[in-house]
Amino acid sequence: MTKPDLSVNIGKIKMKNPVTVASGTFGFGQEMADFYDLGRLGAITVKGTSLEPWSGNDYPRTVETPSGMLNAIGLQNDGLDAFVNEKLPFLRQFDVPVIVNVVGQSVYEYARVSEVLGKTEGVHGLELNVSCPNVKKGCLAFGNSPEGIAEVVKAVREVTDLTLITKLSPNVTDVVSIAKAAVEAGSDALSLINTLLGVAIDPWRKKFRLANITGGLSGPAVKPIALRMVWQVAQAVDVPIIGMGGIMNEMDAVEFMLAGADAVAVGTGNFVNPMAAVEIIDGIEEYLASANISDVKQIVGAVGK
């Protein structure tokens, strides 16, 4: 049997395989390039980028839990100009689409960052982060209601033709209604889930472990919730989905695709094993070959059919 076809399309983004990395877990690629050719990935999704530099939250910002991690980084980044002038030139040397995670404290900021990136060579798509739970203004303030998410997506849609991927929060009561609102407002694709809000306490010091008190939980602990939400949303919308949440190996990735994800993103797994993403690409190919499946798209949503 010839090698299975791993290629997928997310809007206008053509991915050679269905594996990208979750924003915030891969930086801008420089450190990971020491481990493997970044061109092996289906796409690179870079760290959240805002109009002006953000300093992030106070330390400590991360806590390891028995089956994942809590983080409260607060979307620290050097801002739009630094990304375009200092980070993007490095990424352009690899044969891989670049998706920029866009954050903002106002609708104007989302639109302005998107407008500039839409005219910038080397950017192939935008992931609108309206779901980060670790900042006090913007992001989840927009993403926790259909009206809020629609406002951001519409404003961005008006200023760019780049593929728009809206990243959804699990910290809502009805993820399906919010997914529908994003699509109706012009989102070409969806990614889910972002982290779940949690806390950790030091029982000896009788204090919260994170300076921010709350943080976003990621890793294997959230996988069943993420799978459920991907499956629910896939039944309700007709746009591509990038699934994420506790994907540590190829069989985790296959589960997400069976649930309805067209592609997957590796997040916390990058911290545990820097080679996780490329090992998952190889593992998906081996799974398809062993199951005599010629095209990865054949398994998308198969569990719900």
PDB file of C-alpha atoms in Angstrom:
ATOM      1  CA  MET A   1       0.000   0.000   0.000  1.00  0.00           C
ATOM      2  CA  THR A   2       1.263   3.462  -0.856  1.00  0.00           C
ATOM      3  CA  LYS A   3       1.704   5.984   1.930  1.00  0.00           C
ATOM      4  CA  PRO A   4      -1.603   7.423   3.202  1.00  0.00           C
ATOM      5  CA  ASP A   5      -2.477  10.981   2.188  1.00  0.00           C
ATOM      6  CA  LEU A   6      -2.114  13.108   5.328  1.00  0.00           C
ATOM      7  CA  SER A   7      -2.970  16.472   3.762  1.00  0.00           C
ATOM      8  CA  VAL A   8      -5.881  18.554   5.019  1.00  0.00           C
ATOM      9  CA  ASN A   9      -7.226  22.033   4.343  1.00  0.00           C
ATOM     10  CA  ILE A  10      -8.201  24.529   7.034  1.00  0.00           C
ATOM     11  CA  GLY A  11      -9.907  27.287   5.074  1.00  0.00           C
ATOM     12  CA  LYS A  12      -7.333  28.427   2.528  1.00  0.00           C
ATOM     13  CA  ILE A  13      -4.478  26.934   4.539  1.00  0.00           C
ATOM     14  CA  LYS A  14      -3.107  23.770   2.942  1.00  0.00           C
ATOM     15  CA  MET A  15      -1.460  21.548   5.560  1.00  0.00           C
ATOM     16  CA  LYS A  16       0.756  18.645   4.448  1.00  0.00           C
ATOM     17  CA  ASN A  17      -0.389  16.755   7.527  1.00  0.00           C
ATOM     18  CA  PRO A  18      -3.052  17.434  10.183  1.00  0.00           C
ATOM     19  CA  VAL A  19      -0.705  18.358  13.039  1.00  0.00           C
ATOM     20  CA  THR A  20       0.032  21.853  14.294  1.00  0.00           C
ATOM     21  CA  VAL A  21       1.095  23.128  17.702  1.00  0.00           C
ATOM     22  CA  ALA A  22      -1.054  24.921  20.249  1.00  0.00           C
ATOM     23  CA  SER A  23      -0.375  28.608  20.661  1.00  0.00           C
ATOM     24  CA  GLY A  24       1.628  29.444  23.742  1.00  0.00           C
ATOM     25  CA  THR A  25       3.357  26.075  23.920  1.00  0.00           C
ATOM     26  CA  PHE A  26       5.790  26.545  21.046  1.00  0.00           C
ATOM     27  CA  GLY A  27       6.892  30.160  21.331  1.00  0.00           C
ATOM     28  CA  PHE A  28       7.860  31.352  17.861  1.00  0.00           C
ATOM     29  CA  GLY A  29       9.659  28.168  16.911  1.00  0.00           C
ATOM     30  CA  GLN A  30      13.289  29.133  17.518  1.00  0.00           C
ATOM     31  CA  GLU A  31      13.874  26.822  20.488  1.00  0.00           C
ATOM     32  CA  MET A  32      12.044  23.879  18.905  1.00  0.00           C
ATOM     33  CA  ALA A  33      14.044  24.168  15.690  1.00  0.00           C
ATOM     34  CA  ASP A  34      16.962  22.664  17.646  1.00  0.00           C
ATOM     35  CA  PHE A  35      15.022  19.396  17.835  1.00  0.00           C
ATOM     36  CA  TYR A  36      13.612  18.913  14.307  1.00  0.00           C
ATOM     37  CA  ASP A  37      12.873  20.537  10.961  1.00  0.00           C
ATOM     38  CA  LEU A  38       9.855  22.768  11.596  1.00  0.00           C
ATOM     39  CA  GLY A  39       8.856  22.152   7.978  1.00  0.00           C
ATOM     40  CA  ARG A  40       7.665  18.716   9.025  1.00  0.00           C
ATOM     41  CA  LEU A  41       4.657  20.246  10.802  1.00  0.00           C
ATOM     42  CA  GLY A  42       1.344  20.769   9.079  1.00  0.00           C
ATOM     43  CA  ALA A  43       1.345  24.343  10.363  1.00  0.00           C
ATOM     44  CA  ILE A  44       2.974  26.415  13.090  1.00  0.00           C
ATOM     45  CA  THR A  45       0.653  28.313  15.415  1.00  0.00           C
ATOM     46  CA  VAL A  46       2.690  30.927  17.229  1.00  0.00           C
ATOM     47  CA  LYS A  47       2.287  32.586  20.591  1.00  0.00           C
ATOM     48  CA  GLY A  48      -0.455  35.148  21.146  1.00  0.00           C
ATOM     49  CA  THR A  49       0.388  38.518  19.598  1.00  0.00           C
ATOM     50  CA  SER A  50      -1.099  41.836  20.672  1.00  0.00           C
ATOM     51  CA  LEU A  51      -0.938  45.331  19.223  1.00  0.00           C
ATOM     52  CA  GLU A  52       1.444  46.564  21.927  1.00  0.00           C
ATOM     53  CA  PRO A  53       3.784  44.505  24.159  1.00  0.00           C
ATOM     54  CA  TRP A  54       2.158  42.756  27.126  1.00  0.00           C
ATOM     55  CA  SER A  55       4.198  41.988  30.261  1.00  0.00           C
ATOM     56  CA  GLY A  56       2.003  39.105  31.469  1.00  0.00           C
ATOM     57  CA  ASN A  57       1.097  38.152  35.027  1.00  0.00           C
ATOM     58  CA  ASP A  58       3.274  38.075  38.126  1.00  0.00           C
ATOM     59  CA  TYR A  59       5.268  34.955  39.096  1.00  0.00           C
ATOM     60  CA  PRO A  60       4.736  32.098  39.835  1.00  0.00           C
ATOM     61  CA  ARG A  61       2.854  31.476  36.593  1.00  0.00           C
ATOM     62  CA  THR A  62       2.842  27.682  36.240  1.00  0.00           C
ATOM     63  CA  VAL A  63       2.030  24.721  38.465  1.00  0.00           C
ATOM     64  CA  GLU A  64       2.319  21.042  37.594  1.00  0.00           C
ATOM     65  CA  THR A  65      -0.720  18.958  38.521  1.00  0.00           C
ATOM     66  CA  PRO A  66      -1.069  15.144  38.657  1.00  0.00           C
ATOM     67  CA  SER A  67      -2.344  14.978  35.068  1.00  0.00           C
ATOM     68  CA  GLY A  68      -1.534  18.292  33.459  1.00  0.00           C
ATOM     69  CA  MET A  69      -0.491  21.824  34.263  1.00  0.00           C
ATOM     70  CA  LEU A  70      -1.965  25.128  35.318  1.00  0.00           C
ATOM     71  CA  ASN A  71      -0.636  28.259  33.675  1.00  0.00           C
ATOM     72  CA  ALA A  72      -1.328  31.923  34.169  1.00  0.00           C
ATOM     73  CA  ILE A  73       1.230  33.446  31.826  1.00  0.00           C
ATOM     74  CA  GLY A  74      -1.143  36.226  30.860  1.00  0.00           C
ATOM     75  CA  LEU A  75      -0.261  36.256  27.153  1.00  0.00           C
ATOM     76  CA  GLN A  76       3.135  37.907  27.612  1.00  0.00           C
ATOM     77  CA  ASN A  77       4.483  38.956  24.208  1.00  0.00           C
ATOM     78  CA  ASP A  78       6.594  41.669  22.598  1.00  0.00           C
ATOM     79  CA  GLY A  79       3.822  43.057  20.428  1.00  0.00           C
ATOM     80  CA  LEU A  80       2.960  43.192  16.749  1.00  0.00           C
ATOM     81  CA  ASP A  81       5.979  45.115  15.476  1.00  0.00           C
ATOM     82  CA  ALA A  82       8.429  42.776  17.197  1.00  0.00           C
ATOM     83  CA  PHE A  83       6.667  39.743  15.756  1.00  0.00           C
ATOM     84  CA  VAL A  84       6.731  41.082  12.199  1.00  0.00           C
ATOM     85  CA  ASN A  85      10.298  42.374  12.326  1.00  0.00           C
ATOM     86  CA  GLU A  86      12.043  39.884  14.626  1.00  0.00           C
ATOM     87  CA  LYS A  87      10.089  36.603  14.771  1.00  0.00           C
ATOM     88  CA  LEU A  88       8.512  36.181  11.360  1.00  0.00           C
ATOM     89  CA  PRO A  89      11.740  36.331   9.289  1.00  0.00           C
ATOM     90  CA  PHE A  90      12.948  33.221  11.118  1.00  0.00           C
ATOM     91  CA  LEU A  91       9.704  31.347  10.393  1.00  0.00           C
ATOM     92  CA  ARG A  92       9.701  32.259   6.682  1.00  0.00           C
ATOM     93  CA  GLN A  93      12.689  29.957   6.024  1.00  0.00           C
ATOM     94  CA  PHE A  94      10.569  26.850   6.680  1.00  0.00           C
ATOM     95  CA  ASP A  95       8.137  25.256   4.246  1.00  0.00           C
ATOM     96  CA  VAL A  96       5.187  25.466   6.590  1.00  0.00           C
ATOM     97  CA  PRO A  97       2.109  27.702   6.930  1.00  0.00           C
ATOM     98  CA  VAL A  98       2.206  30.149   9.835  1.00  0.00           C
ATOM     99  CA  ILE A  99      -0.911  30.828  11.887  1.00  0.00           C
ATOM    100  CA  VAL A 100      -0.749  33.805  14.242  1.00  0.00           C
ATOM    101  CA  ASN A 101      -2.740  33.729  17.462  1.00  0.00           C
ATOM    102  CA  VAL A 102      -4.225  37.232  17.832  1.00  0.00           C
ATOM    103  CA  VAL A 103      -5.130  38.701  21.232  1.00  0.00           C
ATOM    104  CA  GLY A 104      -6.543  42.047  22.232  1.00  0.00           C
ATOM    105  CA  GLN A 105      -8.188  44.091  24.952  1.00  0.00           C
ATOM    106  CA  SER A 106     -10.652  45.687  22.538  1.00  0.00           C
ATOM    107  CA  VAL A 107     -12.323  44.915  19.231  1.00  0.00           C
ATOM    108  CA  TYR A 108     -10.174  47.619  17.657  1.00  0.00           C
ATOM    109  CA  GLU A 109      -6.980  45.869  18.761  1.00  0.00           C
ATOM    110  CA  TYR A 110      -8.059  42.537  17.271  1.00  0.00           C
ATOM    111  CA  ALA A 111      -8.955  44.253  14.012  1.00  0.00           C
ATOM    112  CA  ARG A 112      -5.806  46.361  13.829  1.00  0.00           C
ATOM    113  CA  VAL A 113      -3.438  43.434  14.463  1.00  0.00           C
ATOM    114  CA  SER A 114      -5.332  41.330  11.918  1.00  0.00           C
ATOM    115  CA  GLU A 115      -5.286  44.090   9.315  1.00  0.00           C
ATOM    116  CA  VAL A 116      -1.515  44.438   9.539  1.00  0.00           C
ATOM    117  CA  LEU A 117      -0.888  40.684   9.505  1.00  0.00           C
ATOM    118  CA  GLY A 118      -3.217  40.302   6.546  1.00  0.00           C
ATOM    119  CA  LYS A 119      -0.811  42.421   4.512  1.00  0.00           C
ATOM    120  CA  THR A 120       2.331  40.726   5.845  1.00  0.00           C
ATOM    121  CA  GLU A 121       4.203  38.137   3.781  1.00  0.00           C
ATOM    122  CA  GLY A 122       4.547  34.796   5.475  1.00  0.00           C
ATOM    123  CA  VAL A 123       1.328  34.835   7.500  1.00  0.00           C
ATOM    124  CA  HIS A 124      -1.209  32.270   6.281  1.00  0.00           C
ATOM    125  CA  GLY A 125      -3.941  32.402   8.884  1.00  0.00           C
ATOM    126  CA  LEU A 126      -5.148  34.041  12.081  1.00  0.00           C
ATOM    127  CA  GLU A 127      -6.359  32.294  15.203  1.00  0.00           C
ATOM    128  CA  LEU A 128      -8.550  34.715  17.146  1.00  0.00           C
ATOM    129  CA  ASN A 129      -7.933  34.097  20.825  1.00  0.00           C
ATOM    130  CA  VAL A 130     -11.201  35.049  22.485  1.00  0.00           C
ATOM    131  CA  SER A 131     -10.841  32.376  25.118  1.00  0.00           C
ATOM    132  CA  CYS A 132      -7.736  32.880  27.271  1.00  0.00           C
ATOM    133  CA  PRO A 133      -8.864  32.817  30.937  1.00  0.00           C
ATOM    134  CA  ASN A 134      -5.703  34.473  32.295  1.00  0.00           C
ATOM    135  CA  VAL A 135      -6.135  38.140  31.390  1.00  0.00           C
ATOM    136  CA  LYS A 136      -8.455  40.633  33.028  1.00  0.00           C
ATOM    137  CA  LYS A 137      -9.441  42.521  29.857  1.00  0.00           C
ATOM    138  CA  GLY A 138     -10.386  41.237  26.412  1.00  0.00           C
ATOM    139  CA  CYS A 139     -10.094  37.594  25.233  1.00  0.00           C
ATOM    140  CA  LEU A 140     -12.589  35.552  27.283  1.00  0.00           C
ATOM    141  CA  ALA A 141     -14.636  38.693  27.918  1.00  0.00           C
ATOM    142  CA  PHE A 142     -15.533  38.447  24.215  1.00  0.00           C
ATOM    143  CA  GLY A 143     -15.537  34.672  23.927  1.00  0.00           C
ATOM    144  CA  ASN A 144     -18.030  33.831  26.653  1.00  0.00           C
ATOM    145  CA  SER A 145     -21.107  34.967  24.717  1.00  0.00           C
ATOM    146  CA  PRO A 146     -22.370  34.604  21.132  1.00  0.00           C
ATOM    147  CA  GLU A 147     -22.733  38.374  20.861  1.00  0.00           C
ATOM    148  CA  GLY A 148     -19.203  39.089  22.037  1.00  0.00           C
ATOM    149  CA  ILE A 149     -17.544  36.565  19.785  1.00  0.00           C
ATOM    150  CA  ALA A 150     -19.563  37.726  16.785  1.00  0.00           C
ATOM    151  CA  GLU A 151     -18.483  41.319  17.369  1.00  0.00           C
ATOM    152  CA  VAL A 152     -14.795  40.418  17.217  1.00  0.00           C
ATOM    153  CA  VAL A 153     -15.066  38.055  14.246  1.00  0.00           C
ATOM    154  CA  LYS A 154     -17.092  40.522  12.179  1.00  0.00           C
ATOM    155  CA  ALA A 155     -14.627  43.336  12.815  1.00  0.00           C
ATOM    156  CA  VAL A 156     -11.670  41.164  11.803  1.00  0.00           C
ATOM    157  CA  ARG A 157     -13.482  39.702   8.799  1.00  0.00           C
ATOM    158  CA  GLU A 158     -13.921  43.215   7.405  1.00  0.00           C
ATOM    159  CA  VAL A 159     -10.185  43.934   7.340  1.00  0.00           C
ATOM    160  CA  THR A 160      -8.571  40.731   6.059  1.00  0.00           C
ATOM    161  CA  ASP A 161      -9.059  37.835   3.671  1.00  0.00           C
ATOM    162  CA  LEU A 162      -6.750  35.545   5.635  1.00  0.00           C
ATOM    163  CA  THR A 163      -8.239  32.333   6.955  1.00  0.00           C
ATOM    164  CA  LEU A 164      -9.864  33.098  10.316  1.00  0.00           C
ATOM    165  CA  ILE A 165      -9.838  30.428  13.000  1.00  0.00           C
ATOM    166  CA  THR A 166     -11.723  31.286  16.180  1.00  0.00           C
ATOM    167  CA  LYS A 167     -10.407  29.585  19.335  1.00  0.00           C
ATOM    168  CA  LEU A 168     -13.242  28.640  21.669  1.00  0.00           C
ATOM    169  CA  SER A 169     -13.317  28.459  25.445  1.00  0.00           C
ATOM    170  CA  PRO A 170     -14.551  25.475  27.448  1.00  0.00           C
ATOM    171  CA  ASN A 171     -15.438  27.871  30.280  1.00  0.00           C
ATOM    172  CA  VAL A 172     -18.933  28.512  28.917  1.00  0.00           C
ATOM    173  CA  THR A 173     -22.326  26.926  29.392  1.00  0.00           C
ATOM    174  CA  ASP A 174     -23.088  26.270  25.715  1.00  0.00           C
ATOM    175  CA  VAL A 175     -20.082  25.942  23.412  1.00  0.00           C
ATOM    176  CA  VAL A 176     -22.276  25.060  20.432  1.00  0.00           C
ATOM    177  CA  SER A 177     -24.156  28.368  20.384  1.00  0.00           C
ATOM    178  CA  ILE A 178     -20.868  30.260  20.588  1.00  0.00           C
ATOM    179  CA  ALA A 179     -19.372  28.167  17.801  1.00  0.00           C
ATOM    180  CA  LYS A 180     -22.348  28.903  15.573  1.00  0.00           C
ATOM    181  CA  ALA A 181     -22.077  32.622  16.286  1.00  0.00           C
ATOM    182  CA  ALA A 182     -18.412  32.643  15.272  1.00  0.00           C
ATOM    183  CA  VAL A 183     -19.140  30.855  11.999  1.00  0.00           C
ATOM    184  CA  GLU A 184     -22.111  33.058  11.153  1.00  0.00           C
ATOM    185  CA  ALA A 185     -19.941  36.129  11.763  1.00  0.00           C
ATOM    186  CA  GLY A 186     -17.359  34.966   9.225  1.00  0.00           C
ATOM    187  CA  SER A 187     -14.971  32.532  10.894  1.00  0.00           C
ATOM    188  CA  ASP A 188     -13.579  30.034   8.369  1.00  0.00           C
ATOM    189  CA  ALA A 189     -12.674  27.454  10.992  1.00  0.00           C
ATOM    190  CA  LEU A 190     -12.726  26.824  14.730  1.00  0.00           C
ATOM    191  CA  SER A 191     -10.158  25.579  17.229  1.00  0.00           C
ATOM    192  CA  LEU A 192     -11.049  24.109  20.598  1.00  0.00           C
ATOM    193  CA  ILE A 193     -10.532  23.870  23.424  1.00  0.00           C
ATOM    194  CA  ASN A 194      -8.567  26.508  25.286  1.00  0.00           C
ATOM    195  CA  THR A 195      -7.712  25.760  28.921  1.00  0.00           C
ATOM    196  CA  LEU A 196     -10.137  25.134  31.773  1.00  0.00           C
ATOM    197  CA  LEU A 197     -10.103  27.535  34.689  1.00  0.00           C
ATOM    198  CA  GLY A 198      -8.642  26.049  37.868  1.00  0.00           C
ATOM    199  CA  VAL A 199      -6.666  26.761  41.040  1.00  0.00           C
ATOM    200  CA  ALA A 200      -3.941  25.012  43.033  1.00  0.00           C
ATOM    201  CA  ILE A 201      -3.285  25.491  46.770  1.00  0.00           C
ATOM    202  CA  ASP A 202      -0.142  24.953  48.849  1.00  0.00           C
ATOM    203  CA  PRO A 203      -1.540  23.314  52.017  1.00  0.00           C
ATOM    204  CA  TRP A 204       1.563  24.045  54.122  1.00  0.00           C
ATOM    205  CA  ARG A 205       1.800  27.713  53.274  1.00  0.00           C
ATOM    206  CA  LYS A 206      -1.997  28.000  53.086  1.00  0.00           C
ATOM    207  CA  LYS A 207      -1.693  30.039  49.912  1.00  0.00           C
ATOM    208  CA  PHE A 208      -2.639  29.764  46.270  1.00  0.00           C
ATOM    209  CA  ARG A 209       0.270  28.489  44.200  1.00  0.00           C
ATOM    210  CA  LEU A 210      -0.266  30.932  41.307  1.00  0.00           C
ATOM    211  CA  ALA A 211       0.227  34.648  41.811  1.00  0.00           C
ATOM    212  CA  ASN A 212      -2.835  35.145  39.627  1.00  0.00           C
ATOM    213  CA  ILE A 213      -4.737  32.681  41.893  1.00  0.00           C
ATOM    214  CA  THR A 214      -6.534  31.119  38.898  1.00  0.00           C
ATOM    215  CA  GLY A 215      -4.917  29.552  35.874  1.00  0.00           C
ATOM    216  CA  GLY A 216      -5.739  27.518  32.790  1.00  0.00           C
ATOM    217  CA  LEU A 217      -5.625  23.739  33.149  1.00  0.00           C
ATOM    218  CA  SER A 218      -4.252  21.770  30.187  1.00  0.00           C
ATOM    219  CA  GLY A 219      -2.906  18.281  29.567  1.00  0.00           C
ATOM    220  CA  PRO A 220      -4.389  14.780  29.778  1.00  0.00           C
ATOM    221  CA  ALA A 221      -6.890  15.809  32.483  1.00  0.00           C
ATOM    222  CA  VAL A 222      -8.882  17.921  30.012  1.00  0.00           C
ATOM    223  CA  LYS A 223      -8.918  15.468  27.088  1.00  0.00           C
ATOM    224  CA  PRO A 224     -12.363  13.903  27.706  1.00  0.00           C
ATOM    225  CA  ILE A 225     -13.915  17.369  27.963  1.00  0.00           C
ATOM    226  CA  ALA A 226     -12.165  18.540  24.813  1.00  0.00           C
ATOM    227  CA  LEU A 227     -13.233  15.447  22.907  1.00  0.00           C
ATOM    228  CA  ARG A 228     -16.832  15.950  23.954  1.00  0.00           C
ATOM    229  CA  MET A 229     -16.826  19.585  22.858  1.00  0.00           C
ATOM    230  CA  VAL A 230     -15.149  18.844  19.511  1.00  0.00           C
ATOM    231  CA  TRP A 231     -17.759  16.158  18.844  1.00  0.00           C
ATOM    232  CA  GLN A 232     -20.647  18.467  19.817  1.00  0.00           C
ATOM    233  CA  VAL A 233     -19.413  21.367  17.707  1.00  0.00           C
ATOM    234  CA  ALA A 234     -18.612  19.150  14.717  1.00  0.00           C
ATOM    235  CA  GLN A 235     -22.256  18.072  14.648  1.00  0.00           C
ATOM    236  CA  ALA A 236     -23.435  21.691  14.602  1.00  0.00           C
ATOM    237  CA  VAL A 237     -21.200  23.566  12.132  1.00  0.00           C
ATOM    238  CA  ASP A 238     -19.877  22.993   8.632  1.00  0.00           C
ATOM    239  CA  VAL A 239     -16.381  24.441   8.911  1.00  0.00           C
ATOM    240  CA  PRO A 240     -13.052  22.749   9.664  1.00  0.00           C
ATOM    241  CA  ILE A 241     -12.131  22.170  13.305  1.00  0.00           C
ATOM    242  CA  ILE A 242      -8.694  22.030  14.905  1.00  0.00           C
ATOM    243  CA  GLY A 243      -9.016  19.883  18.023  1.00  0.00           C
ATOM    244  CA  MET A 244      -6.752  20.172  21.051  1.00  0.00           C
ATOM    245  CA  GLY A 245      -6.680  19.376  24.737  1.00  0.00           C
ATOM    246  CA  GLY A 246      -4.409  16.717  26.207  1.00  0.00           C
ATOM    247  CA  ILE A 247      -3.064  15.284  22.944  1.00  0.00           C
ATOM    248  CA  MET A 248       0.090  13.462  24.011  1.00  0.00           C
ATOM    249  CA  ASN A 249       0.426  10.754  21.346  1.00  0.00           C
ATOM    250  CA  GLU A 250      -0.888   9.657  17.972  1.00  0.00           C
ATOM    251  CA  MET A 251      -3.853   7.727  19.354  1.00  0.00           C
ATOM    252  CA  ASP A 252      -5.026  10.825  21.224  1.00  0.00           C
ATOM    253  CA  ALA A 253      -4.854  12.675  17.908  1.00  0.00           C
ATOM    254  CA  VAL A 254      -6.778   9.945  16.110  1.00  0.00           C
ATOM    255  CA  GLU A 255      -9.513  10.123  18.758  1.00  0.00           C
ATOM    256  CA  PHE A 256      -9.931  13.850  18.125  1.00  0.00           C
ATOM    257  CA  MET A 257     -10.194  13.288  14.376  1.00  0.00           C
ATOM    258  CA  LEU A 258     -12.720  10.506  14.842  1.00  0.00           C
ATOM    259  CA  ALA A 259     -14.733  12.948  16.957  1.00  0.00           C
ATOM    260  CA  GLY A 260     -14.792  15.454  14.094  1.00  0.00           C
ATOM    261  CA  ALA A 261     -11.526  17.399  14.111  1.00  0.00           C
ATOM    262  CA  ASP A 262      -9.963  17.975  10.689  1.00  0.00           C
ATOM    263  CA  ALA A 263      -6.613  18.745  12.298  1.00  0.00           C
ATOM    264  CA  VAL A 264      -5.105  18.640  15.778  1.00  0.00           C
ATOM    265  CA  ALA A 265      -2.813  20.811  17.879  1.00  0.00           C
ATOM    266  CA  VAL A 266      -0.234  19.550  20.362  1.00  0.00           C
ATOM    267  CA  GLY A 267       0.100  21.765  23.439  1.00  0.00           C
ATOM    268  CA  THR A 268       1.251  20.550  26.843  1.00  0.00           C
ATOM    269  CA  GLY A 269       2.750  17.518  25.096  1.00  0.00           C
ATOM    270  CA  ASN A 270       5.493  19.802  23.738  1.00  0.00           C
ATOM    271  CA  PHE A 271       6.680  20.485  27.288  1.00  0.00           C
ATOM    272  CA  VAL A 272       6.814  16.780  28.165  1.00  0.00           C
ATOM    273  CA  ASN A 273       8.426  15.661  24.917  1.00  0.00           C
ATOM    274  CA  PRO A 274       9.792  18.232  22.438  1.00  0.00           C
ATOM    275  CA  MET A 275       9.472  15.605  19.683  1.00  0.00           C
ATOM    276  CA  ALA A 276       5.801  14.933  20.418  1.00  0.00           C
ATOM    277  CA  ALA A 277       4.355  16.720  17.380  1.00  0.00           C
ATOM    278  CA  VAL A 278       6.510  14.959  14.774  1.00  0.00           C
ATOM    279  CA  GLU A 279       6.130  11.605  16.527  1.00  0.00           C
ATOM    280  CA  ILE A 280       2.359  12.104  16.316  1.00  0.00           C
ATOM    281  CA  ILE A 281       2.601  12.815  12.569  1.00  0.00           C
ATOM    282  CA  ASP A 282       4.495   9.564  12.071  1.00  0.00           C
ATOM    283  CA  GLY A 283       2.122   7.725  14.368  1.00  0.00           C
ATOM    284  CA  ILE A 284      -0.978   8.873  12.488  1.00  0.00           C
ATOM    285  CA  GLU A 285       0.576   7.663   9.242  1.00  0.00           C
ATOM    286  CA  GLU A 286       1.348   4.266  10.796  1.00  0.00           C
ATOM    287  CA  TYR A 287      -2.195   4.017  12.194  1.00  0.00           C
ATOM    288  CA  LEU A 288      -3.732   4.712   8.781  1.00  0.00           C
ATOM    289  CA  ALA A 289      -1.437   2.252   7.050  1.00  0.00           C
ATOM    290  CA  SER A 290      -2.139  -0.491   9.571  1.00  0.00           C
ATOM    291  CA  ALA A 291      -5.893   0.112   9.205  1.00  0.00           C
ATOM    292  CA  ASN A 292      -5.594   0.142   5.391  1.00  0.00           C
ATOM    293  CA  ILE A 293      -6.934   3.723   5.177  1.00  0.00           C
ATOM    294  CA  SER A 294      -5.562   5.707   2.243  1.00  0.00           C
ATOM    295  CA  ASP A 295      -6.593   9.257   3.255  1.00  0.00           C
ATOM    296  CA  VAL A 296      -6.625  10.807   6.738  1.00  0.00           C
ATOM    297  CA  LYS A 297      -9.765  12.731   5.832  1.00  0.00           C
ATOM    298  CA  GLN A 298     -11.647   9.412   5.833  1.00  0.00           C
ATOM    299  CA  ILE A 299     -11.486   9.207   9.622  1.00  0.00           C
ATOM    300  CA  VAL A 300     -12.733  12.753  10.325  1.00  0.00           C
ATOM    301  CA  GLY A 301     -15.980  12.469  12.250  1.00  0.00           C
ATOM    302  CA  ALA A 302     -16.162   8.727  11.644  1.00  0.00           C
ATOM    303  CA  VAL A 303     -17.247   7.984  15.191  1.00  0.00           C
ATOM    304  CA  GLY A 304     -20.357  10.092  14.744  1.00  0.00           C
ATOM    305  CA  LYS A 305     -21.440   8.629  11.440  1.00  0.00           C
TER     306      LYS A 305
END
